[in-house]
PDB file of C-alpha atoms and ligand atoms in Angstrom:
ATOM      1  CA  UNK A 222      -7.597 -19.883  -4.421  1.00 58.00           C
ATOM      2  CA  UNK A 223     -11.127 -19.465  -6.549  1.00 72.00           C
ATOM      3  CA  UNK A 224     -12.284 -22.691  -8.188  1.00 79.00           C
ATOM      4  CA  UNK A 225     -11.469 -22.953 -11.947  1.00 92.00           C
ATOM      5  CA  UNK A 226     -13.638 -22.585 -14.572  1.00 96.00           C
ATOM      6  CA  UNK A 227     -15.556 -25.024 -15.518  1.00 97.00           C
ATOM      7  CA  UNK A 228     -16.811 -25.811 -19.671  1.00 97.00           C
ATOM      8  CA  UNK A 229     -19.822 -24.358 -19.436  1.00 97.00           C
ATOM      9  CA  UNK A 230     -18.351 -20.939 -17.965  1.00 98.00           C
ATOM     10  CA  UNK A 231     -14.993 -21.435 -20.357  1.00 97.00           C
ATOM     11  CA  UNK A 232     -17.895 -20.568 -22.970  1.00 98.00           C
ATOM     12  CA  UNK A 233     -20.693 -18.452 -21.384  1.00 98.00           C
ATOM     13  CA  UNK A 234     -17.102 -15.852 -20.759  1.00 98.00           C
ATOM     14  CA  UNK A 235     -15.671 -16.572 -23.910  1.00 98.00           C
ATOM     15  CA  UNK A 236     -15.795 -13.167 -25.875  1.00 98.00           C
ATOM     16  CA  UNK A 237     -14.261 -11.291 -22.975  1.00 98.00           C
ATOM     17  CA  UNK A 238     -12.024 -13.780 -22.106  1.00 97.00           C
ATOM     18  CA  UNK A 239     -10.269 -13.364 -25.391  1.00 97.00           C
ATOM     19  CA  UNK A 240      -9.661  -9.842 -24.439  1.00 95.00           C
ATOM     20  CA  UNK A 241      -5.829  -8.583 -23.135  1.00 90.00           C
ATOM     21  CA  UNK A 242      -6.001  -8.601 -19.511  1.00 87.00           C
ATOM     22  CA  UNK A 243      -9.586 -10.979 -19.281  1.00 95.00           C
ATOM     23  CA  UNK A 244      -7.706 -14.510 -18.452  1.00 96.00           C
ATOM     24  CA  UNK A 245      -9.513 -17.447 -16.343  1.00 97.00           C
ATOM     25  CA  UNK A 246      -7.583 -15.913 -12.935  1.00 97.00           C
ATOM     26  CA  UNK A 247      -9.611 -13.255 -13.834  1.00 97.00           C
ATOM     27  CA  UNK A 248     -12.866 -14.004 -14.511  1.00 98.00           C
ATOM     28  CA  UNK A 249     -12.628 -16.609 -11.161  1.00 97.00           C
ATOM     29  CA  UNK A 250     -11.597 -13.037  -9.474  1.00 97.00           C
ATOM     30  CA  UNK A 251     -14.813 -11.929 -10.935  1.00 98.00           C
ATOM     31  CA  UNK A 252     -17.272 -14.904 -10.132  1.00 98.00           C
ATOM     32  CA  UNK A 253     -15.722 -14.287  -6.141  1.00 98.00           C
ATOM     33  CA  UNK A 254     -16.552 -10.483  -6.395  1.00 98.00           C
ATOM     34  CA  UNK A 255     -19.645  -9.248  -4.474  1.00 98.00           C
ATOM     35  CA  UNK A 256     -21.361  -6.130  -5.483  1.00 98.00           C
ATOM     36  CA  UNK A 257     -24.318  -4.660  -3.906  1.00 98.00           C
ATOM     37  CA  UNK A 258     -26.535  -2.331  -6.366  1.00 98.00           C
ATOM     38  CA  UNK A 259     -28.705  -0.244  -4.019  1.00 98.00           C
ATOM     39  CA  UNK A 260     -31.671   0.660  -5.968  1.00 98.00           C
ATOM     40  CA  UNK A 261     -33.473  -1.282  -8.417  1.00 98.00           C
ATOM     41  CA  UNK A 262     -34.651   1.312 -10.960  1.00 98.00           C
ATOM     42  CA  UNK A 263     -33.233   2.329 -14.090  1.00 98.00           C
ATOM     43  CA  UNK A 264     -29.724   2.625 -13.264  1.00 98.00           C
ATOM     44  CA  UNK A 265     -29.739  -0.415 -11.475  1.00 98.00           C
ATOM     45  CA  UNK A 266     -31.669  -2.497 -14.237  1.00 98.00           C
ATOM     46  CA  UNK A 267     -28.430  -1.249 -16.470  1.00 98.00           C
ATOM     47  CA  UNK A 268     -25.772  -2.239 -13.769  1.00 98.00           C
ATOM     48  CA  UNK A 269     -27.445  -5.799 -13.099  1.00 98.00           C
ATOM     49  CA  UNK A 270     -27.764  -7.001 -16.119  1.00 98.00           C
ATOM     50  CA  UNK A 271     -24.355  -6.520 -17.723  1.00 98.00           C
ATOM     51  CA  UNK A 272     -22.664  -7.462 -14.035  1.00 98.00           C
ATOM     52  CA  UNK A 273     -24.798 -10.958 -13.955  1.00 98.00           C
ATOM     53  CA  UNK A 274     -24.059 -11.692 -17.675  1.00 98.00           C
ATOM     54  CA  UNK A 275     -20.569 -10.776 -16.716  1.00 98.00           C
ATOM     55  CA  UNK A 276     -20.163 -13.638 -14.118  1.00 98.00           C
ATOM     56  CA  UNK A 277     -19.862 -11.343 -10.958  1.00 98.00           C
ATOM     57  CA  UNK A 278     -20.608 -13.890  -8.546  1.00 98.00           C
ATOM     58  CA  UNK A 279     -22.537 -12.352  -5.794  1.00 98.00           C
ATOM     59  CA  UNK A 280     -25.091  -9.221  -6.583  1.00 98.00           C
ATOM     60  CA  UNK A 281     -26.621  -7.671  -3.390  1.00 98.00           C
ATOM     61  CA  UNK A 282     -30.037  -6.026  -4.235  1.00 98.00           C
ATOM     62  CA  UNK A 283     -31.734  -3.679  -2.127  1.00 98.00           C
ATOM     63  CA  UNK A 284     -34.475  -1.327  -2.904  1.00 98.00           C
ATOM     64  CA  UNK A 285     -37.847  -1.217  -0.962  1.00 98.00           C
ATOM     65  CA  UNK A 286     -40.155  -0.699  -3.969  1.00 98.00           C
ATOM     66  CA  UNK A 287     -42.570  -2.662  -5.884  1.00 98.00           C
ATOM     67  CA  UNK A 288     -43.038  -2.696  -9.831  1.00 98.00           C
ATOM     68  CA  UNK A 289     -45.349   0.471 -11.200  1.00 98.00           C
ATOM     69  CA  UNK A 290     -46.704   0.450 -14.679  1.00 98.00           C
ATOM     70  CA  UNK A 291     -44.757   4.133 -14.943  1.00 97.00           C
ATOM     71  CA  UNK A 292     -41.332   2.332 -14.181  1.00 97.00           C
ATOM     72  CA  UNK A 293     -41.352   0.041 -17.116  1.00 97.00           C
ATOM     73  CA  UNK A 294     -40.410   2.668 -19.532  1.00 97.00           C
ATOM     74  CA  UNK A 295     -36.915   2.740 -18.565  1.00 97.00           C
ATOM     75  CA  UNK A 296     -36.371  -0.255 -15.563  1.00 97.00           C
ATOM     76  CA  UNK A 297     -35.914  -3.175 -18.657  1.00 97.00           C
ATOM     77  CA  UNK A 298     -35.175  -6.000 -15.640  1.00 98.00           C
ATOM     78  CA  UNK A 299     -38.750  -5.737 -14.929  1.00 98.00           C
ATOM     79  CA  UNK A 300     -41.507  -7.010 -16.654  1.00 96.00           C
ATOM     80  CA  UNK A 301     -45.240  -6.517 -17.475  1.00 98.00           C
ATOM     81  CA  UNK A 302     -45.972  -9.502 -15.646  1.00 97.00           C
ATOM     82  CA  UNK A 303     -43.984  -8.385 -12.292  1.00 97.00           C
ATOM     83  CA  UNK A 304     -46.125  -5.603 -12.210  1.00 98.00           C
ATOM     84  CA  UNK A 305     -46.612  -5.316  -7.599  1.00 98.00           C
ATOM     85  CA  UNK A 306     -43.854  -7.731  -7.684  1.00 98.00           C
ATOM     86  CA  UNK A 307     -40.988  -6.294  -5.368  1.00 98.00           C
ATOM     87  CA  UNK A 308     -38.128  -5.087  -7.226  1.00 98.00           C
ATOM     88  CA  UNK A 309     -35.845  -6.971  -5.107  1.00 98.00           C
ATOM     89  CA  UNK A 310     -37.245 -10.153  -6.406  1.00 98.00           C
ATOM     90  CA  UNK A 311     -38.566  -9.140 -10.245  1.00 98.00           C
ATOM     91  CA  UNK A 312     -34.708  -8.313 -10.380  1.00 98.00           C
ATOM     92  CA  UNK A 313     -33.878 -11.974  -8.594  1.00 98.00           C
ATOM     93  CA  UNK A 314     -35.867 -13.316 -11.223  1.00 98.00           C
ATOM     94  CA  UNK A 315     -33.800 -11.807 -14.076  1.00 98.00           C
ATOM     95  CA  UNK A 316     -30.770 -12.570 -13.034  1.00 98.00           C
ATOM     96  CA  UNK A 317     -31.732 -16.453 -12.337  1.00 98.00           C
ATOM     97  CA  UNK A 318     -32.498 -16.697 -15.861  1.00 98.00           C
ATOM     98  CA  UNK A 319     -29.744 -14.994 -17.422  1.00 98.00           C
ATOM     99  CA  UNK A 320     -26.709 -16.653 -15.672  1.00 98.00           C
ATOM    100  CA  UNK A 321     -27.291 -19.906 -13.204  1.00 97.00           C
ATOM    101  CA  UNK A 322     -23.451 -19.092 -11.675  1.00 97.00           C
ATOM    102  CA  UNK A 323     -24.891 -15.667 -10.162  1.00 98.00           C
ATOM    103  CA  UNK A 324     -26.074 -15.908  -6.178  1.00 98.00           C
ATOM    104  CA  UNK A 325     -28.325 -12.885  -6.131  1.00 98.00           C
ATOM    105  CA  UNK A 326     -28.767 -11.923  -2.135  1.00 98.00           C
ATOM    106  CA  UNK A 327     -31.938  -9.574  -1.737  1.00 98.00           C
ATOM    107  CA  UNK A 328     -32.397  -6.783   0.496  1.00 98.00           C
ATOM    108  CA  UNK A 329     -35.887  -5.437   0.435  1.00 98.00           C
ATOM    109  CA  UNK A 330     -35.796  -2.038   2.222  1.00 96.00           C
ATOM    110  CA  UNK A 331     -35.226   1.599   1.275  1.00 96.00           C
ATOM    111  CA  UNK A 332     -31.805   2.082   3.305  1.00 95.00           C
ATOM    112  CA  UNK A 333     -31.795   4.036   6.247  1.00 96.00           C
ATOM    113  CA  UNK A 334     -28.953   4.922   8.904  1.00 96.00           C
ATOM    114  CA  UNK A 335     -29.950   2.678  11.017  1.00 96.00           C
ATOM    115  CA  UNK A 336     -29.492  -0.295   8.666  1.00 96.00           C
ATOM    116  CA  UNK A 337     -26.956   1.071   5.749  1.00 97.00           C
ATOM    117  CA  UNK A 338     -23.262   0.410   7.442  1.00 97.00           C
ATOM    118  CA  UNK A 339     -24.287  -3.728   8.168  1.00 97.00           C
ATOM    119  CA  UNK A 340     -26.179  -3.645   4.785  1.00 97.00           C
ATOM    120  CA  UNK A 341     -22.978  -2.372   3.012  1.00 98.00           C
ATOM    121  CA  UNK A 342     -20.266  -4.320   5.227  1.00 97.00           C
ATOM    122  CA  UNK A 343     -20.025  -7.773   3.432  1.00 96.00           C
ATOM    123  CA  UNK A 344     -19.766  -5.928   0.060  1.00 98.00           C
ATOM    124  CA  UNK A 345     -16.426  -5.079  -2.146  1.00 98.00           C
ATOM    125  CA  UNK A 346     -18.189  -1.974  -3.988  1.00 98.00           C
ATOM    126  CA  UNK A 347     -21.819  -0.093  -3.762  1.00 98.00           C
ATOM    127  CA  UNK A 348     -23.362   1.057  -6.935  1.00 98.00           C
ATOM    128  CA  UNK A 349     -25.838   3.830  -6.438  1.00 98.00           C
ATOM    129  CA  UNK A 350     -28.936   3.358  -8.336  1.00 98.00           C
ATOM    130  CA  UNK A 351     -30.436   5.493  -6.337  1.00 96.00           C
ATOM    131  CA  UNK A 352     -33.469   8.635  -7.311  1.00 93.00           C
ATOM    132  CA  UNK A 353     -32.444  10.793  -4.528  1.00 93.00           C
ATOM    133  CA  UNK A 354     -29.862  12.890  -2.581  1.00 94.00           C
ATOM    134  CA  UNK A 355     -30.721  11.566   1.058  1.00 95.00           C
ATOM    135  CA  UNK A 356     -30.004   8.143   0.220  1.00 96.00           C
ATOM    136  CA  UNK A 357     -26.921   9.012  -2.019  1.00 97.00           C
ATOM    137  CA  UNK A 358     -25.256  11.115   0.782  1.00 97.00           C
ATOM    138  CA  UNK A 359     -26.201   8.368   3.100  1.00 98.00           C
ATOM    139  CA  UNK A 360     -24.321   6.006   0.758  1.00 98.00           C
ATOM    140  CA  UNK A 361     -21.205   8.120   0.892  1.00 98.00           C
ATOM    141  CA  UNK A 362     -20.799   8.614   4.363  1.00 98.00           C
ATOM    142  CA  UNK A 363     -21.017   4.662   5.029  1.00 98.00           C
ATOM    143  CA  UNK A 364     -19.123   3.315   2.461  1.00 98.00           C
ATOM    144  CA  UNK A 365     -16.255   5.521   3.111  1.00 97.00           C
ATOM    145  CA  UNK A 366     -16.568   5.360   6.779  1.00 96.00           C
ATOM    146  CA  UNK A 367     -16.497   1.741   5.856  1.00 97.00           C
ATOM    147  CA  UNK A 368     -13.483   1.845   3.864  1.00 97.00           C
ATOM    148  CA  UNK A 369     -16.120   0.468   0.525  1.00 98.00           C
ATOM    149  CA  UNK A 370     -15.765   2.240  -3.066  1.00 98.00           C
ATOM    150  CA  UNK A 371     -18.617   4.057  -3.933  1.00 98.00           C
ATOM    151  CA  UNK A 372     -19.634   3.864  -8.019  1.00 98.00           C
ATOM    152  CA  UNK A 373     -21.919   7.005  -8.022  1.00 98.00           C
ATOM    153  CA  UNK A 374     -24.634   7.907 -11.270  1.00 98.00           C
ATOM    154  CA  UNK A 375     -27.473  10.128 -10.948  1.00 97.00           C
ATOM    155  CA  UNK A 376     -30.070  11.084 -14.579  1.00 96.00           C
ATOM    156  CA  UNK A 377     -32.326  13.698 -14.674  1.00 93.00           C
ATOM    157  CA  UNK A 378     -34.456  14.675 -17.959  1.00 94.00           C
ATOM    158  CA  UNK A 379     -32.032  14.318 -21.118  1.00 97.00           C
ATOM    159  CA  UNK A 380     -28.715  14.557 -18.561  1.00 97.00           C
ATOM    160  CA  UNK A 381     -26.542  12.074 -16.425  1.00 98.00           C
ATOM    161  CA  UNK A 382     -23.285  11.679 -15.005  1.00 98.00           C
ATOM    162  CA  UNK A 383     -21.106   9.098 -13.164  1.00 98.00           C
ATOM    163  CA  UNK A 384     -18.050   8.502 -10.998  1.00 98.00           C
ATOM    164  CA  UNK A 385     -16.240   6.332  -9.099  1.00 98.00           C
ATOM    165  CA  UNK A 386     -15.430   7.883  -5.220  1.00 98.00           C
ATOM    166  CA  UNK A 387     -11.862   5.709  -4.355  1.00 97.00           C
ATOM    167  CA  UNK A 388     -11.168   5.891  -0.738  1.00 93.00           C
ATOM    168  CA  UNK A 389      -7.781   7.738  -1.743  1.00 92.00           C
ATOM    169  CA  UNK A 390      -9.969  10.483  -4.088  1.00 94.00           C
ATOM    170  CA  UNK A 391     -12.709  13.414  -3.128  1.00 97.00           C
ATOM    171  CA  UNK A 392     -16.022  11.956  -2.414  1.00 98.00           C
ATOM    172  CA  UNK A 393     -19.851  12.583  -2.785  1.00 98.00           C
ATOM    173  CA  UNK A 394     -19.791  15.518  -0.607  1.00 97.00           C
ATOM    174  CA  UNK A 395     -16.936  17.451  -2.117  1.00 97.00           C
ATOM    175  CA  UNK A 396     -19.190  17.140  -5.398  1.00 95.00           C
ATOM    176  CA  UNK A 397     -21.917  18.303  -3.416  1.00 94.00           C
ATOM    177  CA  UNK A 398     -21.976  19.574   0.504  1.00 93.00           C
ATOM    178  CA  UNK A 399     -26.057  19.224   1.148  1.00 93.00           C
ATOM    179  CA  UNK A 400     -28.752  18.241  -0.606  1.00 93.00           C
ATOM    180  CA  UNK A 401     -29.137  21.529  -3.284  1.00 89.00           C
ATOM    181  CA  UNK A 402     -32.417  23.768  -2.691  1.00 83.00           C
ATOM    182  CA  UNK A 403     -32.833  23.642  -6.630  1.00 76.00           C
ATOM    183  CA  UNK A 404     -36.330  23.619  -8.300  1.00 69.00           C
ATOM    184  CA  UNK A 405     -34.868  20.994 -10.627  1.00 69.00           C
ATOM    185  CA  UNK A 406     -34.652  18.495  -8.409  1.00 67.00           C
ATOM    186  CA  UNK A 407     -38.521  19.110  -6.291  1.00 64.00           C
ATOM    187  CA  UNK A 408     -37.605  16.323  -3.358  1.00 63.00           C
ATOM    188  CA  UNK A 409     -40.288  13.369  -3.404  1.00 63.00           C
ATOM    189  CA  UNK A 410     -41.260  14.123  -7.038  1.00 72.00           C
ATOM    190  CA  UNK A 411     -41.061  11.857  -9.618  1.00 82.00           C
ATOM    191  CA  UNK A 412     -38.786  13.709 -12.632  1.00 87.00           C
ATOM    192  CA  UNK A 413     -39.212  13.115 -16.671  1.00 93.00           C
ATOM    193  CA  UNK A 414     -36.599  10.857 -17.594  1.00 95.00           C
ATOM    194  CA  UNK A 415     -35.369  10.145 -21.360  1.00 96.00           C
ATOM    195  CA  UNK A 416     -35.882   6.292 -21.176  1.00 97.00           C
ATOM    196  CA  UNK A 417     -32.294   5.203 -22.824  1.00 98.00           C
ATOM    197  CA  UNK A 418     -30.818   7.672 -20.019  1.00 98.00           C
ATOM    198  CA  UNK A 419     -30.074   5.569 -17.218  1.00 98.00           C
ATOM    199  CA  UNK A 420     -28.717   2.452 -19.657  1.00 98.00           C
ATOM    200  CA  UNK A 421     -26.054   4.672 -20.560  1.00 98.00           C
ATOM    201  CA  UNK A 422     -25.060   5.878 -17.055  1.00 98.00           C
ATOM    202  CA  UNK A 423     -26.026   2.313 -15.643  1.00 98.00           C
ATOM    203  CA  UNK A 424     -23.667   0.552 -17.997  1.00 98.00           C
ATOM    204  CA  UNK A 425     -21.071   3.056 -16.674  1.00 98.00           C
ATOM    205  CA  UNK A 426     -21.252   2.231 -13.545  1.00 98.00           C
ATOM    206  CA  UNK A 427     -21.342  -1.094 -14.531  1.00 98.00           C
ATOM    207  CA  UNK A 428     -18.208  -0.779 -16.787  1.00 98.00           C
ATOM    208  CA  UNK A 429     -16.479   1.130 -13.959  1.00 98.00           C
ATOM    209  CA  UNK A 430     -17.369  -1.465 -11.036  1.00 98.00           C
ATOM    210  CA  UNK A 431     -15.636  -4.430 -13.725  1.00 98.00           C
ATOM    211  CA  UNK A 432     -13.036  -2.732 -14.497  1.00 98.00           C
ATOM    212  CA  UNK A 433     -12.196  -1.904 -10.675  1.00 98.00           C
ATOM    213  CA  UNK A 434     -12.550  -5.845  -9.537  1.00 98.00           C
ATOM    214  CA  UNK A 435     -10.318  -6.759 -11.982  1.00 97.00           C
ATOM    215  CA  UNK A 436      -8.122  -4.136 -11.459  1.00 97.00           C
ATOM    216  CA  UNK A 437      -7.405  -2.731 -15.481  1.00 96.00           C
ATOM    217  CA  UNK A 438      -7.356   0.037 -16.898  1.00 96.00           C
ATOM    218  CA  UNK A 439      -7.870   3.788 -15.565  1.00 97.00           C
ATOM    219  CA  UNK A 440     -11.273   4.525 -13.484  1.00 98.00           C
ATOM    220  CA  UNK A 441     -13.171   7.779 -13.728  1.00 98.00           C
ATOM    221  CA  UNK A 442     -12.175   8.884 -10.529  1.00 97.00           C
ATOM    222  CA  UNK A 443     -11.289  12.265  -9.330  1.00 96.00           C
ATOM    223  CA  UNK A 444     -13.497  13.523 -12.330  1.00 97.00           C
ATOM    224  CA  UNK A 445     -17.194  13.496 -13.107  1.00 98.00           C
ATOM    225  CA  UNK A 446     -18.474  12.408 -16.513  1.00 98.00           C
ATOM    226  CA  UNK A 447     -21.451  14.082 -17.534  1.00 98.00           C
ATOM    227  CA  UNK A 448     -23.588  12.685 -20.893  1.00 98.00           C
ATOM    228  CA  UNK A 449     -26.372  15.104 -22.593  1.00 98.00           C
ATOM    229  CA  UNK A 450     -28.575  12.604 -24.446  1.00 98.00           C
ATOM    230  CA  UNK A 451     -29.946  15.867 -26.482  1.00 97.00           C
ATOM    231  CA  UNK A 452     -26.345  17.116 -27.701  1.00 97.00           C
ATOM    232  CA  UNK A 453     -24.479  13.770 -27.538  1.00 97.00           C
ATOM    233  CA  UNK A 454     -22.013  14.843 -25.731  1.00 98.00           C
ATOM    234  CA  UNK A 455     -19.574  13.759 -22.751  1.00 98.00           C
ATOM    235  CA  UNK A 456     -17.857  15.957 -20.767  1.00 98.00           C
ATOM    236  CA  UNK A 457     -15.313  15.463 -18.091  1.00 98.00           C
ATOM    237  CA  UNK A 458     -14.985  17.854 -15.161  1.00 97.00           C
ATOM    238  CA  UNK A 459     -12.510  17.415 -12.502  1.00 98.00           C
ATOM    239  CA  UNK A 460     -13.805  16.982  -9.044  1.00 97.00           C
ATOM    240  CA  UNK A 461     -11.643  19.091  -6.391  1.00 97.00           C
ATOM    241  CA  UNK A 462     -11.247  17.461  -2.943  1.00 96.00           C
ATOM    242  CA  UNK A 463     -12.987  20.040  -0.018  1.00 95.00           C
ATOM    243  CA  UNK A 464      -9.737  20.180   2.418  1.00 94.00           C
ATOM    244  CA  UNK A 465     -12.972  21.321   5.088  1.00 94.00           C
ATOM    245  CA  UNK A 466     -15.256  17.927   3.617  1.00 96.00           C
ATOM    246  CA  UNK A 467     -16.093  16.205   6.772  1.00 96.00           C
ATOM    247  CA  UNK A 468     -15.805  12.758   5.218  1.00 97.00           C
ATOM    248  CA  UNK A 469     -12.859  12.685   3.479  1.00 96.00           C
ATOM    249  CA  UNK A 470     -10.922  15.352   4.681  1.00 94.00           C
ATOM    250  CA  UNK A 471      -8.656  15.780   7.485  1.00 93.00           C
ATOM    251  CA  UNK A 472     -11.194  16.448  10.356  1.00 92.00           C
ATOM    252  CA  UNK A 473     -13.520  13.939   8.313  1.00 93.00           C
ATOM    253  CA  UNK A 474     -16.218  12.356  11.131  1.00 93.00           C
ATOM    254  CA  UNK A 475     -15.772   9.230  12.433  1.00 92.00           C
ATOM    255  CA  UNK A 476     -19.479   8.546  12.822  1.00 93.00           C
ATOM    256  CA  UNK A 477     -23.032   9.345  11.029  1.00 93.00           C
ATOM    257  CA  UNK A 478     -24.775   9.431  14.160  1.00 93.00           C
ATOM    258  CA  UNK A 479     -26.707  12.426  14.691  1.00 91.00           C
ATOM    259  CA  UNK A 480     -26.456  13.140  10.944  1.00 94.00           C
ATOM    260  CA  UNK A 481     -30.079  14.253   9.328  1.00 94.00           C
ATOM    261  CA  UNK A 482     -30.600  11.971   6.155  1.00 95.00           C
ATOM    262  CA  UNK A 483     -33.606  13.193   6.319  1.00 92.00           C
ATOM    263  CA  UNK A 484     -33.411  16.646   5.628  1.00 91.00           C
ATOM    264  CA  UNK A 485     -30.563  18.205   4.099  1.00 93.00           C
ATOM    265  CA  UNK A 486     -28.128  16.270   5.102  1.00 95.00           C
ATOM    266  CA  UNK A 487     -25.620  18.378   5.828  1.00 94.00           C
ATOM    267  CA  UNK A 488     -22.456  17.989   8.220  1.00 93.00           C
ATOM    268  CA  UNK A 489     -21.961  20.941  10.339  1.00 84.00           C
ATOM    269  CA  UNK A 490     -17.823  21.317  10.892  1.00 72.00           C
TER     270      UNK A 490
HETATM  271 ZN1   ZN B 291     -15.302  14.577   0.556  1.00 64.05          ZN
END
C-alpha cells in the first residue's frame, strides 16, 4: 500500500489528476515508480523534467559527462552556471528545485558491461538518452536479459524516432543487428543537432515511460515513430521481430559476456 497523498501533492498533481484514468491510486503508483534515464543530454533533459514534475518518485541518473558550453543549446536541465559541473548532479540540481517529493539517485559513469546489469537491476524501466550505438545495444541486451522495458529515442540533424522494446515485442537488435558502418553516424563524432529535436523525442519517451507505469492507454511498441523536424511529419513503421535475433528470439543468449560493446557489437549466432 503507497502512502496517500498529501495537500500539497493533491495540488502540485492537480491538472492531471482531473484526467480519466489519473486518480490518487495512481499518481501514489507513480510517486513509487523508479526510472533510471541513462544519459543526461538532450533527450534526457526532456525525459527528466516532465517525469520529476510528474511526481515519479525515484529518477536514476547516470551519465559520466560534465557540462560543455556546446551542450547548452539543446540540454535545457543545465545551466550557464553548471558549466564543468557533472551532469549527474547539474541534473540533481534541477530536479531538487522543481519537485521536493522526487529522490533523484545519481550514477556518475558512462555504462559499461561490467557495471550496466547491477546499474539497471533496482529499476522498473530504462530510458535511453543515450548519443551512441555501443551504449544503446548495451542497454538492450541488459534490460531484456533483465526482464526491464527498454524506452528507446535516438536524434540526428533535423530527424528522431522512439519506441518502447516490451519484453513480449522485437527489441533493439531486430531494429538494428550491429552498429551500421554508415557515414551518417562517424562513431566518436559529435553530430549537428536541431536544438528543439531531442524535446520532442525526449518528451516521448517521457510520455511513453508514464503512460506504461500507470498502465493506460496503447504504447508505441512493436512500431518505430520517426519525426522530421524539417517536413513536420510522423511516421510509423512497424518493427518485425528477427526469429534468428539473439536476444529476443528463440536461441536468444543468456549472457553478454564475451559480447564486444566496443566495436560493433554484434552477436554472432
Ligand atoms: Zn530482438
Amino acid at each position: 500500500m503507497q502512502n496517500p497523498l498529501n495537500e500539497q501533492q493533491v495540488k502540485r498533481y492537480s491538472r492531471q489528476l482531473m484526467i480519466d484514468g489519473i486518480d490518487d491510486a495512481a499518481q501514489q503508483r507513480l510517486l513509487a515508480s523508479r526510472v533510471l534515464v541513462v544519459g543526461a543530454g538532450g533527450l534526457g533533459s526532456a525525459a527528466i523534467q516532465y517525469l520529476a514534475a510528474a511526481g515519479v518518485g525515484t529518477i536514476g541518473i547516470a551519465d559520466g559527462g560534465a557540462v560543455k558550453l556546446s551542450n547548452l543549446q539543446r540540454q535545457v536541465i543545465h545551466h550557464t552556471e553548471h558549466l564543468g559541473v557533472s551532469k549527474v548532479e547539474s541534473a540533481r540540481r534541477y530536479v531538487e528545485l522543481l519537485n521536493p517529493d522526487i529522490e533523484v539517485i545519481t550514477h556518475e559513469q558512462t555504462v559499461t558491461a561490467d557495471t550496466a546489469a547491477d546499474l539497471v537491476e533496482s529499476y522498473d524501466i530504462v530510458i535511453d538518452g543515450l548519443d551512441n550505438f555501443q551504449g544503446r545495444f548495451l542497454l538492450n541486451d541488459t534490460t531484456r536479459l533483465a526482464d526491464i522495458p527498454f524506452v528507446h529515442g535516438a536524434i540526428y540533424g533535423f530527424e528522431g524516432h522512439t519506441t518502447v522494446f516490451l519484453l513480449e515485442e522485437p527489441c533493439y537488435r531486430c531494429l538494428l543487428p550491429a552498429v551500421p558502418d554508415d557515414d551518417r553516424f562517424p562513431s566518436g563524432e559529435p553530430m549537428g543537432i536541431f536544438p528543439t529535436l531531442p524535446g520532442i523525442i525526449g518528451s516521448l519517451e517521457a510520455t511513453e515511460t508514464i503512460k506504461y507505469l500507470l498502465d493506460i492507454g496503447t504504447l508505441i511498441k512493436g512500431t518505430l515513430l520517426r519525426f522530421d523536424a524539417l517536413d513536420g511529419t510522423f511516421l510509423s513503421a512497424p518493427i518485425k521481430a528477427r526469429p534468428d535475433c539473439p536476444i529476443c528470439g528463440p536461441d536468444a543468449i543468456e549472457s553478454i559476456d564475451g559480447v564486444d560493446y566496443e566495436g560493433d557489437c554484434r552477436i554472432e549466432p
